[in-house]
CSV table of C-alpha atoms in Angstrom, one decimal:
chain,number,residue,atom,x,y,z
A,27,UNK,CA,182.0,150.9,-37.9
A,28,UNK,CA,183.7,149.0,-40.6
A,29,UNK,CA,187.1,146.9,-39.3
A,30,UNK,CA,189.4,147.7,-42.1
A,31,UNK,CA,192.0,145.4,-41.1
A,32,UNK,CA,189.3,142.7,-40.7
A,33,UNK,CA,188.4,144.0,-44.4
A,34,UNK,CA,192.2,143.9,-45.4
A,35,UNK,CA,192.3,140.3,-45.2
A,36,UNK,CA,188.8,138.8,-46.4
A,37,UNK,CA,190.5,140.7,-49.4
A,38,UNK,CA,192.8,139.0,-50.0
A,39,UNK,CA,191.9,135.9,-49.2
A,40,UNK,CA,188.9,135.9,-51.1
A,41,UNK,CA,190.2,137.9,-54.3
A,42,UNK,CA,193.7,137.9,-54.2
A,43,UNK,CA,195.3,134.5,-53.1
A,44,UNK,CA,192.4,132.6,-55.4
A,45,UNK,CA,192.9,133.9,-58.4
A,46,UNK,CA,196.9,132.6,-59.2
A,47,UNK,CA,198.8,135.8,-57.1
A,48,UNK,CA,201.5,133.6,-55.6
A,49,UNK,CA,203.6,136.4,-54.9
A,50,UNK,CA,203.3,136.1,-51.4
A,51,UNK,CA,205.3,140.2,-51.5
A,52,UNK,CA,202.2,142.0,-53.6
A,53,UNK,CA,200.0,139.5,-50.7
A,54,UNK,CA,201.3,140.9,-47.6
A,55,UNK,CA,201.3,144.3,-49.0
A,56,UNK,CA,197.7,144.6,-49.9
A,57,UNK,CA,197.2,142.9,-46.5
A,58,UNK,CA,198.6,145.8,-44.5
A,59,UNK,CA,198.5,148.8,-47.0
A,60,UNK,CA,195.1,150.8,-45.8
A,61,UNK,CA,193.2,150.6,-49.1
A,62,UNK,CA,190.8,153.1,-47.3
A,63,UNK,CA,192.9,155.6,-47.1
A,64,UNK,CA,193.4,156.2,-50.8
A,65,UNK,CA,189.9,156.6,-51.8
A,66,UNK,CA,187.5,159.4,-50.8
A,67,UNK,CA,185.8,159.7,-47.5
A,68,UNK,CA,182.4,158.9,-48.3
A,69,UNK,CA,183.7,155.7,-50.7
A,70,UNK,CA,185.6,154.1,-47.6
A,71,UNK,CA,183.5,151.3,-47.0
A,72,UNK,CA,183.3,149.9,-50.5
A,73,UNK,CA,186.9,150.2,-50.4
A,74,UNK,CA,187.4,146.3,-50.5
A,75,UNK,CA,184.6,144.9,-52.6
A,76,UNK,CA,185.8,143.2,-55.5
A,77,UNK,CA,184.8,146.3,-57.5
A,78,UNK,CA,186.3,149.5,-58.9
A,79,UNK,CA,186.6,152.6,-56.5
A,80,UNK,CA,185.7,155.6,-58.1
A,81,UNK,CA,188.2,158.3,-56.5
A,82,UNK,CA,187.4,161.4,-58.1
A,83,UNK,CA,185.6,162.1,-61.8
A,84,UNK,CA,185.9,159.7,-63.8
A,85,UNK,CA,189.1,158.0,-62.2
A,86,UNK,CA,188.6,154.4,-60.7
A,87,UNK,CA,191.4,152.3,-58.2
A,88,UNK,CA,191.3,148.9,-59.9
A,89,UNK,CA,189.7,146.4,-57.7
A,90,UNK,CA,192.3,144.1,-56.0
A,91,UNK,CA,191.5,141.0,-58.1
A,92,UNK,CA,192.7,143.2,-61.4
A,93,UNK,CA,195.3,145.0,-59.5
A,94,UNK,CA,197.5,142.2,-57.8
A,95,UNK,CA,197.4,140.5,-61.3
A,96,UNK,CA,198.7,143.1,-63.3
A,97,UNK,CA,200.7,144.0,-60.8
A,98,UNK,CA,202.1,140.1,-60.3
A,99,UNK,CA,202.5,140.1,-64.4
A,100,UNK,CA,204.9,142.8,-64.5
A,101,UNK,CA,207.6,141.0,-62.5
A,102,UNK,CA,209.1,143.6,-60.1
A,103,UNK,CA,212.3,143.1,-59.0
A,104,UNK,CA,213.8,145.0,-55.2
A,105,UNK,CA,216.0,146.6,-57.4
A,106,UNK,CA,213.6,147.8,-60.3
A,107,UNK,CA,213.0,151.5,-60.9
A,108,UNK,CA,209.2,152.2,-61.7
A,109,UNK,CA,206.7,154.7,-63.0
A,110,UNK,CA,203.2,154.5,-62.3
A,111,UNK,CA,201.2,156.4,-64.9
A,112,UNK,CA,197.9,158.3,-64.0
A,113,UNK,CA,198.2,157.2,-59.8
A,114,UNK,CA,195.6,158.9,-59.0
A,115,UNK,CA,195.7,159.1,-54.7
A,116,UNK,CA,198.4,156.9,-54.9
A,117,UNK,CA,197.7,153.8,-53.9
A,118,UNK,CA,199.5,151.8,-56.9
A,119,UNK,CA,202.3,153.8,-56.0
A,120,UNK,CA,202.5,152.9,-52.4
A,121,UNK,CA,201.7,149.3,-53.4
A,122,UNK,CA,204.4,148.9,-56.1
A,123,UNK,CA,207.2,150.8,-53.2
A,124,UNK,CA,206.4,147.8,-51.3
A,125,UNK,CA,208.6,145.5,-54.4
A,126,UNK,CA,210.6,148.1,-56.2
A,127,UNK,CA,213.6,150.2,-55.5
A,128,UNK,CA,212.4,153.1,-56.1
A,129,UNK,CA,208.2,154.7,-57.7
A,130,UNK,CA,207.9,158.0,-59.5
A,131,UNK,CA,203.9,158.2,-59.9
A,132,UNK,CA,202.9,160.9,-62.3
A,133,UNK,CA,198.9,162.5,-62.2
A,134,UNK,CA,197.7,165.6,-64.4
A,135,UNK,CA,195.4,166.5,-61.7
A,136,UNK,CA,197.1,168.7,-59.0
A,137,UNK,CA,194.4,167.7,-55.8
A,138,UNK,CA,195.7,164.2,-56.4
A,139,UNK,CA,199.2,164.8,-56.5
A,140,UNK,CA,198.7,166.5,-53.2
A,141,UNK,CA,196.3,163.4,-51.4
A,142,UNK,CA,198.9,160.8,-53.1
A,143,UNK,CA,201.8,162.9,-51.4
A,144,UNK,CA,200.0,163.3,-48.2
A,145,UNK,CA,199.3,159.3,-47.6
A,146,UNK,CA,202.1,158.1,-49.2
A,147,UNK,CA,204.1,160.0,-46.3
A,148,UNK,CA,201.5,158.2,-43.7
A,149,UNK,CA,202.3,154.9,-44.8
A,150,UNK,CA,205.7,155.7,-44.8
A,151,UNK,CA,206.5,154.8,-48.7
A,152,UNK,CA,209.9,156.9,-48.0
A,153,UNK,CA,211.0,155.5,-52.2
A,154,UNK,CA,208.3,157.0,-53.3
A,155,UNK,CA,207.2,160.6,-55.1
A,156,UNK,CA,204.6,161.6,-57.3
A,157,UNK,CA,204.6,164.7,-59.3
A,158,UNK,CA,202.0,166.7,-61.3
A,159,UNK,CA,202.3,166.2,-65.2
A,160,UNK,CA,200.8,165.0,-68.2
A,161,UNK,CA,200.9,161.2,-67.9
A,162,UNK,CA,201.1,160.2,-71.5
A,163,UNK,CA,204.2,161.9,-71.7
A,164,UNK,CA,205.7,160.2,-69.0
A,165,UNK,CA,208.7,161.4,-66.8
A,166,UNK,CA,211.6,161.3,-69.3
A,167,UNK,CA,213.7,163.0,-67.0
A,168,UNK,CA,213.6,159.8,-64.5
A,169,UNK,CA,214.0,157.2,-66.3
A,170,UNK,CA,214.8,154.9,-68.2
A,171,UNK,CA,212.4,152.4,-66.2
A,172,UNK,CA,211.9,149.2,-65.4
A,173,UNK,CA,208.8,149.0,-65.3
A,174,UNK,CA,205.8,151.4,-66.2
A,175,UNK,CA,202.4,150.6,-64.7
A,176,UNK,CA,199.3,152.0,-66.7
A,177,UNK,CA,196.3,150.6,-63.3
A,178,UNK,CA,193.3,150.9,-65.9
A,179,UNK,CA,192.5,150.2,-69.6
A,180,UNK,CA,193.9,152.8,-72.2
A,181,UNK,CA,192.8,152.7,-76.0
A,182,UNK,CA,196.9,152.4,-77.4
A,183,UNK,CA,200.1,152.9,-75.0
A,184,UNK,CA,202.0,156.3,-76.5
A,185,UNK,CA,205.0,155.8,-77.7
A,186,UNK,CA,206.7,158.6,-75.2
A,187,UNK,CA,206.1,155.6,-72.6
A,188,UNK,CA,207.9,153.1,-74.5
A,189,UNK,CA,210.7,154.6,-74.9
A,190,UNK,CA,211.3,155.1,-71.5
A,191,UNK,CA,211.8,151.6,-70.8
A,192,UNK,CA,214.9,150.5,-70.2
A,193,UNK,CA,216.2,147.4,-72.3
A,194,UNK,CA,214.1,144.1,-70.6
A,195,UNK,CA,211.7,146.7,-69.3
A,196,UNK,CA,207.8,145.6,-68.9
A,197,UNK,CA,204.8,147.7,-69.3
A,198,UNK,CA,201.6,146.6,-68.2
A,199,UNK,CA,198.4,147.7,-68.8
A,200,UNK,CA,195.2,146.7,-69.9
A,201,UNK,CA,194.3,147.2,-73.9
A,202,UNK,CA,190.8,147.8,-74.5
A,203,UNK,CA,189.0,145.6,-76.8
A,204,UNK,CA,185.3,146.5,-77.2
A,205,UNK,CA,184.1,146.1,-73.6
A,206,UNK,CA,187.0,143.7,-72.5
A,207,UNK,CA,190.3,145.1,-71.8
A,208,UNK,CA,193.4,142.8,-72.3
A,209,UNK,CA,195.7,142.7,-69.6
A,210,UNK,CA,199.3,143.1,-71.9
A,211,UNK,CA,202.4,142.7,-70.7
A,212,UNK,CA,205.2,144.7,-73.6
A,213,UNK,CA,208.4,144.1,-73.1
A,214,UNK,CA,211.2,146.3,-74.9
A,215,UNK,CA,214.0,144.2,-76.6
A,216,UNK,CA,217.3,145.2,-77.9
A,217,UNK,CA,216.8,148.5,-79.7
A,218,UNK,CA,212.9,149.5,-79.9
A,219,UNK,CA,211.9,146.4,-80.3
A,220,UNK,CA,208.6,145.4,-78.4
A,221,UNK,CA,207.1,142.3,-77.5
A,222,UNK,CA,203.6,141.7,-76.1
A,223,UNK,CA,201.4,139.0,-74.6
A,224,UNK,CA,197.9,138.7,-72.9
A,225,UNK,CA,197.8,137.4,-69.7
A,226,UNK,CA,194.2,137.9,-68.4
A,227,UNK,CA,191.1,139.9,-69.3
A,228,UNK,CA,189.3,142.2,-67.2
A,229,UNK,CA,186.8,144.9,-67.6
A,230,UNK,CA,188.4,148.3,-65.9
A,231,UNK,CA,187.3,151.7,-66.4
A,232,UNK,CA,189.1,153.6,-69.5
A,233,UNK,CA,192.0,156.3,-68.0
A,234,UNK,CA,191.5,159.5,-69.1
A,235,UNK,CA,193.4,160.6,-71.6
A,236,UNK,CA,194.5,157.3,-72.9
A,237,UNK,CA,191.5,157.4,-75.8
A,238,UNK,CA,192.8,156.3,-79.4
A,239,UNK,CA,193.2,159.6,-81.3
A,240,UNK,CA,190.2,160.4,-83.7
A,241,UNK,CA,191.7,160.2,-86.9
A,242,UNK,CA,190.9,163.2,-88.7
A,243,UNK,CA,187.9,163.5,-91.7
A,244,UNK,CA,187.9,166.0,-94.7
């Protein structure tokens, strides 16, 4: 029987801590946040190899190296309001009630919703709720947000998501580039201004949904 706890730690000790997340907050969390409890039942002992979890048809959890940087780049304040796009069983969402204020996760499939609901309420991640929706169009009702977490690569960030940041809000997310995606970190100035910069590379799995548009041929 695998010691998840024992697991909890090599993790992030051995792919967390070294690789430059010093925010000792997103550390404790992914130390006692049960990682195996957000992945399916027969994908619970790969749950802390320094690889993507695949969690349902072509939906991955980020492994934690990817995850804690992103999550580190986006700079959440205790008082920060935050969506988490496409959260799958919801353990983004759990990890990010751990620094925020307040998580709205959004998922278009209806089984996660309920799974991210369900452990969400086990680990006690009372700021937290996830609702069923389309996650490129964001929660408009919500917002505006701090900060918007995309946890995968997407092709181009919608424009619906940037203009639910609130003025200084960050949204991170990793821009695919050929086979490398970009970890990005936009920021939204005064008006609708945006600002971007690259912080790391990594190679995650694309989200579904988040494919550049074909554009169309005569």
């Amino acid at each position: 029987m695998t010691d998840f706890a024992q697991a909890r730690r090599a993790m992030v000790n051995s792919q967390v801590r070294i690789n430059d997340v010093t925010d000792y907050r997103i550390q404790d969390a992914m130390a006692e946040l049960p990682r195996e409890k957000f992945v399916p039942r027969s994908k619970q002992a790969k749950a802390y190899g320094d690889a993507e979890v695949e969690i349902g048809e072509g939906r991955f959890l980020l492994c934690p190296r990817d995850l804690a940087k992103l999550v580190q780049a986006a700079d959440i304040k205790s008082t920060d309001l935050v969506l988490d796009i496409a959260c799958g069983r919801g353990y983004t969402t759990a990890l990010l009630a751990r620094l925020a204020e307040t998580v709205v996760g959004i998922d278009a499939d209806a089984e996660m919703v309920a799974r991210a609901s369900e452990r969400l309420n086990e680990v006690r991640a009372d700021n937290a709720v996830v609702l069923e929706g389309d996650p490129r169009a964001g929660v408009p009702d919500q917002g505006p947000f701090d900060v918007i977490v995309i946890a995968g690569a997407v092709d181009e960030v919608p424009q619906a998501l940037f203009d639910q940041l609130a003025e200084g809000g960050r949204l991170v997310t990793f821009v695919r580039n050929g086979p490398v995606g970009r970890a990005t970190v936009f920021t939204k100035g005064q008006g609708s201004a945006i600002g971007e910069r690259v912080v790391f590379d990594g190679t995650p799995t694309l989200v579904p949904g988040f494919e550049k548009e074909r554009d169309f041929v005569f």
